[in-house]
mmCIF file of C-alpha atoms in Angstrom:
data_model
loop_
_atom_site.group_PDB
_atom_site.id
_atom_site.type_symbol
_atom_site.label_atom_id
_atom_site.label_comp_id
_atom_site.label_asym_id
_atom_site.label_seq_id
_atom_site.Cartn_x
_atom_site.Cartn_y
_atom_site.Cartn_z
ATOM 1 C CA UNK S 365 93.759 123.099 81.629
ATOM 2 C CA UNK S 366 92.015 121.061 84.320
ATOM 3 C CA UNK S 367 93.610 117.643 84.653
ATOM 4 C CA UNK S 368 90.342 115.784 84.113
ATOM 5 C CA UNK S 369 90.098 117.350 80.654
ATOM 6 C CA UNK S 370 93.463 115.948 79.608
ATOM 7 C CA UNK S 371 93.864 112.689 77.748
ATOM 8 C CA UNK S 372 95.353 109.959 79.935
ATOM 9 C CA UNK S 373 98.549 109.772 77.863
ATOM 10 C CA UNK S 374 99.021 113.551 77.996
ATOM 11 C CA UNK S 375 98.544 113.604 81.759
ATOM 12 C CA UNK S 376 101.039 110.791 82.245
ATOM 13 C CA UNK S 377 103.555 112.527 79.999
ATOM 14 C CA UNK S 378 103.182 115.701 82.068
ATOM 15 C CA UNK S 379 103.513 113.709 85.274
ATOM 16 C CA UNK S 380 106.686 112.013 84.050
ATOM 17 C CA UNK S 381 108.302 115.265 82.922
ATOM 18 C CA UNK S 382 110.777 117.400 84.878
ATOM 19 C CA UNK S 383 107.939 119.648 86.040
ATOM 20 C CA UNK S 384 107.461 119.232 89.830
ATOM 21 C CA UNK S 385 103.686 119.478 89.495
ATOM 22 C CA UNK S 386 101.472 117.552 89.232
ATOM 23 C CA UNK S 387 103.102 115.388 91.849
ATOM 24 C CA UNK S 388 102.268 112.910 94.575
ATOM 25 C CA UNK S 389 99.413 114.914 96.057
ATOM 26 C CA UNK S 390 97.545 115.210 92.783
ATOM 27 C CA UNK S 391 98.210 111.557 91.985
ATOM 28 C CA UNK S 392 96.857 110.546 95.404
ATOM 29 C CA UNK S 393 93.624 112.394 94.679
ATOM 30 C CA UNK S 394 93.427 110.908 91.184
ATOM 31 C CA UNK S 395 93.855 107.379 92.538
ATOM 32 C CA UNK S 396 91.209 108.072 95.168
ATOM 33 C CA UNK S 397 88.770 109.210 92.478
ATOM 34 C CA UNK S 398 89.320 105.878 90.711
ATOM 35 C CA UNK S 399 88.615 104.036 93.949
ATOM 36 C CA UNK S 400 85.402 105.998 94.418
ATOM 37 C CA UNK S 401 84.364 105.132 90.882
ATOM 38 C CA UNK S 402 84.886 101.443 91.694
ATOM 39 C CA UNK S 403 82.645 101.766 94.743
ATOM 40 C CA UNK S 404 79.986 103.395 92.570
ATOM 41 C CA UNK S 405 80.284 100.560 90.062
ATOM 42 C CA UNK S 406 79.707 97.932 92.756
ATOM 43 C CA UNK S 407 76.664 99.824 94.018
ATOM 44 C CA UNK S 408 75.236 100.270 90.527
ATOM 45 C CA UNK S 409 75.709 96.561 89.791
ATOM 46 C CA UNK S 410 73.697 95.792 92.920
ATOM 47 C CA UNK S 411 70.814 98.252 92.609
ATOM 48 C CA UNK S 412 67.974 96.904 90.466
ATOM 49 C CA UNK S 413 69.015 93.266 90.763
ATOM 50 C CA UNK S 414 66.077 91.507 92.418
ATOM 51 C CA UNK S 415 68.181 88.977 94.312
ATOM 52 C CA UNK S 416 70.019 91.840 96.064
ATOM 53 C CA UNK S 417 66.876 93.816 96.858
ATOM 54 C CA UNK S 418 67.643 93.920 100.580
ATOM 55 C CA UNK S 419 70.814 95.868 99.766
ATOM 56 C CA UNK S 420 69.302 98.405 97.380
ATOM 57 C CA UNK S 421 68.771 101.143 99.949
ATOM 58 C CA UNK S 422 72.257 100.764 101.376
ATOM 59 C CA UNK S 423 73.795 100.795 97.915
ATOM 60 C CA UNK S 424 71.759 103.839 96.884
ATOM 61 C CA UNK S 425 73.189 105.665 99.887
ATOM 62 C CA UNK S 426 76.668 104.391 99.033
ATOM 63 C CA UNK S 427 76.558 105.468 95.389
ATOM 64 C CA UNK S 428 75.308 108.930 96.303
ATOM 65 C CA UNK S 429 78.243 109.435 98.641
ATOM 66 C CA UNK S 430 80.841 107.755 96.430
ATOM 67 C CA UNK S 431 79.888 109.898 93.447
ATOM 68 C CA UNK S 432 80.157 113.025 95.571
ATOM 69 C CA UNK S 433 83.604 111.888 96.682
ATOM 70 C CA UNK S 434 84.640 111.068 93.124
ATOM 71 C CA UNK S 435 84.098 114.663 92.053
ATOM 72 C CA UNK S 436 85.632 115.989 95.266
ATOM 73 C CA UNK S 437 88.817 114.039 94.555
ATOM 74 C CA UNK S 438 88.958 115.415 91.012
ATOM 75 C CA UNK S 439 88.730 118.921 92.453
ATOM 76 C CA UNK S 440 91.447 118.130 95.002
ATOM 77 C CA UNK S 441 93.676 116.763 92.239
ATOM 78 C CA UNK S 442 93.648 120.211 90.650
ATOM 79 C CA UNK S 443 93.828 122.107 93.935
ATOM 80 C CA UNK S 444 96.916 120.205 95.041
ATOM 81 C CA UNK S 445 98.876 121.382 92.024
ATOM 82 C CA UNK S 446 97.436 124.889 92.376
ATOM 83 C CA UNK S 447 98.569 125.038 96.010
ATOM 84 C CA UNK S 448 102.064 123.934 94.998
ATOM 85 C CA UNK S 449 102.185 126.650 92.354
ATOM 86 C CA UNK S 450 101.085 129.201 94.954
ATOM 87 C CA UNK S 451 103.952 128.144 97.214
ATOM 88 C CA UNK S 452 106.456 128.370 94.362
ATOM 89 C CA UNK S 453 105.187 131.846 93.505
ATOM 90 C CA UNK S 454 105.701 132.885 97.134
ATOM 91 C CA UNK S 455 109.261 131.568 97.048
ATOM 92 C CA UNK S 456 110.007 133.720 94.022
ATOM 93 C CA UNK S 457 108.935 136.950 95.718
ATOM 94 C CA UNK S 458 111.695 139.577 96.018
ATOM 95 C CA UNK S 459 113.869 139.528 99.136
ATOM 96 C CA UNK S 460 116.194 142.484 98.729
ATOM 97 C CA UNK S 461 114.945 144.498 101.707
ATOM 98 C CA UNK S 462 113.801 143.532 105.185
ATOM 99 C CA UNK S 463 110.230 144.454 104.261
ATOM 100 C CA UNK S 464 110.368 142.231 101.197
ATOM 101 C CA UNK S 465 111.867 139.386 103.216
ATOM 102 C CA UNK S 466 109.122 139.702 105.814
ATOM 103 C CA UNK S 467 106.397 139.755 103.161
ATOM 104 C CA UNK S 468 107.957 136.747 101.466
ATOM 105 C CA UNK S 469 108.117 134.766 104.718
ATOM 106 C CA UNK S 470 104.469 135.503 105.441
ATOM 107 C CA UNK S 471 103.434 134.528 101.922
ATOM 108 C CA UNK S 472 105.378 131.272 102.143
ATOM 109 C CA UNK S 473 103.859 130.446 105.533
ATOM 110 C CA UNK S 474 100.341 131.002 104.197
ATOM 111 C CA UNK S 475 101.120 128.986 101.084
ATOM 112 C CA UNK S 476 102.415 126.166 103.281
ATOM 113 C CA UNK S 477 99.100 126.152 105.125
ATOM 114 C CA UNK S 478 97.241 125.710 101.852
ATOM 115 C CA UNK S 479 99.689 123.056 100.657
ATOM 116 C CA UNK S 480 99.024 121.178 103.912
ATOM 117 C CA UNK S 481 95.267 121.670 103.926
ATOM 118 C CA UNK S 482 94.623 120.177 100.483
ATOM 119 C CA UNK S 483 96.270 116.773 101.049
ATOM 120 C CA UNK S 484 94.694 116.562 104.500
ATOM 121 C CA UNK S 485 91.316 116.988 102.817
ATOM 122 C CA UNK S 486 92.289 114.185 100.442
ATOM 123 C CA UNK S 487 93.292 111.944 103.343
ATOM 124 C CA UNK S 488 90.096 112.575 105.287
ATOM 125 C CA UNK S 489 88.016 111.949 102.170
ATOM 126 C CA UNK S 490 89.902 108.666 101.709
ATOM 127 C CA UNK S 491 88.685 107.633 105.156
ATOM 128 C CA UNK S 492 85.123 108.230 103.972
ATOM 129 C CA UNK S 493 85.821 106.265 100.820
ATOM 130 C CA UNK S 494 87.243 103.342 102.795
ATOM 131 C CA UNK S 495 84.017 103.186 104.806
ATOM 132 C CA UNK S 496 81.977 103.049 101.610
ATOM 133 C CA UNK S 497 84.262 100.376 100.165
ATOM 134 C CA UNK S 498 83.581 98.239 103.225
ATOM 135 C CA UNK S 499 79.820 98.610 102.797
ATOM 136 C CA UNK S 500 80.162 97.778 99.114
ATOM 137 C CA UNK S 501 82.128 94.641 99.972
ATOM 138 C CA UNK S 502 79.707 93.620 102.707
ATOM 139 C CA UNK S 503 76.352 94.385 101.088
ATOM 140 C CA UNK S 504 77.076 94.737 97.388
ATOM 141 C CA UNK S 505 76.754 92.277 94.539
ATOM 142 C CA UNK S 506 79.062 89.428 95.642
ATOM 143 C CA UNK S 507 80.342 89.054 92.091
ATOM 144 C CA UNK S 508 81.993 92.460 92.503
ATOM 145 C CA UNK S 509 83.503 91.968 95.951
ATOM 146 C CA UNK S 510 87.015 92.005 94.470
ATOM 147 C CA UNK S 511 86.276 95.456 93.033
ATOM 148 C CA UNK S 512 85.139 96.693 96.436
ATOM 149 C CA UNK S 513 88.300 95.232 97.938
ATOM 150 C CA UNK S 514 90.387 96.976 95.304
ATOM 151 C CA UNK S 515 88.678 100.260 96.189
ATOM 152 C CA UNK S 516 89.537 99.737 99.849
ATOM 153 C CA UNK S 517 93.214 99.157 99.078
ATOM 154 C CA UNK S 518 93.244 102.188 96.789
ATOM 155 C CA UNK S 519 91.774 104.320 99.570
ATOM 156 C CA UNK S 520 94.605 103.236 101.857
ATOM 157 C CA UNK S 521 97.371 103.863 99.327
ATOM 158 C CA UNK S 522 95.930 107.224 98.278
ATOM 159 C CA UNK S 523 95.328 108.269 101.870
ATOM 160 C CA UNK S 524 98.850 107.401 102.974
ATOM 161 C CA UNK S 525 100.290 109.193 99.944
ATOM 162 C CA UNK S 526 98.269 112.269 100.872
ATOM 163 C CA UNK S 527 99.586 112.008 104.441
ATOM 164 C CA UNK S 528 103.155 112.148 103.147
ATOM 165 C CA UNK S 529 102.257 115.440 101.480
ATOM 166 C CA UNK S 530 100.842 116.764 104.733
ATOM 167 C CA UNK S 531 104.038 115.789 106.552
ATOM 168 C CA UNK S 532 106.393 117.378 104.043
ATOM 169 C CA UNK S 533 104.520 120.696 104.096
ATOM 170 C CA UNK S 534 103.890 121.004 107.848
ATOM 171 C CA UNK S 535 107.426 122.224 108.677
ATOM 172 C CA UNK S 536 106.797 125.311 106.555
ATOM 173 C CA UNK S 537 103.785 126.295 108.679
ATOM 174 C CA UNK S 538 104.700 128.848 111.352
ATOM 175 C CA UNK S 539 101.301 128.800 113.075
ATOM 176 C CA UNK S 540 101.885 126.277 115.871
ATOM 177 C CA UNK S 541 98.181 125.857 116.673
ATOM 178 C CA UNK S 542 97.399 125.139 113.024
ATOM 179 C CA UNK S 543 100.307 122.728 112.786
ATOM 180 C CA UNK S 544 99.352 120.792 115.930
ATOM 181 C CA UNK S 545 95.708 120.577 114.873
ATOM 182 C CA UNK S 546 96.498 119.325 111.389
ATOM 183 C CA UNK S 547 99.027 116.802 112.673
ATOM 184 C CA UNK S 548 96.447 115.405 115.094
ATOM 185 C CA UNK S 549 93.808 115.214 112.366
ATOM 186 C CA UNK S 550 96.244 113.446 110.068
ATOM 187 C CA UNK S 551 97.169 110.853 112.688
ATOM 188 C CA UNK S 552 93.532 110.211 113.594
ATOM 189 C CA UNK S 553 92.573 109.811 109.938
ATOM 190 C CA UNK S 554 95.380 107.311 109.338
ATOM 191 C CA UNK S 555 94.225 105.188 112.278
ATOM 192 C CA UNK S 556 90.643 105.169 110.996
ATOM 193 C CA UNK S 557 91.771 104.425 107.457
ATOM 194 C CA UNK S 558 93.895 101.463 108.506
ATOM 195 C CA UNK S 559 91.065 100.033 110.618
ATOM 196 C CA UNK S 560 88.513 100.343 107.819
ATOM 197 C CA UNK S 561 90.756 98.699 105.259
ATOM 198 C CA UNK S 562 91.733 95.892 107.624
ATOM 199 C CA UNK S 563 88.059 95.159 108.232
ATOM 200 C CA UNK S 564 87.428 95.006 104.497
ATOM 201 C CA UNK S 565 90.452 92.793 103.876
ATOM 202 C CA UNK S 566 89.248 90.360 106.533
ATOM 203 C CA UNK S 567 85.847 90.256 104.847
ATOM 204 C CA UNK S 568 87.403 89.512 101.467
ATOM 205 C CA UNK S 569 89.750 86.891 102.863
ATOM 206 C CA UNK S 570 86.748 85.093 104.343
ATOM 207 C CA UNK S 571 84.586 85.438 101.230
ATOM 208 C CA UNK S 572 87.252 84.469 98.706
ATOM 209 C CA UNK S 573 88.902 81.620 100.612
#
């Protein structure tokens, strides 16, 4: 069953169980989807309100992107667990002969790539979400600025959680070019994410002081 079709209580029970998946990667994507939904809410509470007419176009652009991200994060929530299951299946492959050992190593290396790729996609999408949260805080309905700020903080927490999942899976990748590229992308995304959130926090501190 897809996670988004589960009742909240059932999902939390599954998360709290002794099953290793869903885990931090799926939770990061879930949290990010909630942050995107908050951004959409701010935009929707701005569009159509005459006093915020100058912000309508910006907020229409924001809500289009935030809704796309919301569904992307839901997909990544499922894919993260699927990638973990793929890795576990590779680990369970037979290893009695040299041929089997070789096949198993290759399968595990490929599975590690997938298990690294999914959380990196989550992290990079969190950077996009943090940019939208800033726009929502800057140009959205001022009565919802705390919601936009919450979305920004969620993007940071979810993005950093996703980065941890990239880091823990990278050692299993044997392709050095792939590993170096993904590490560089991760580090760049974290820098951008931190900068975007800091900018939003400064805006909220000024507006709410």
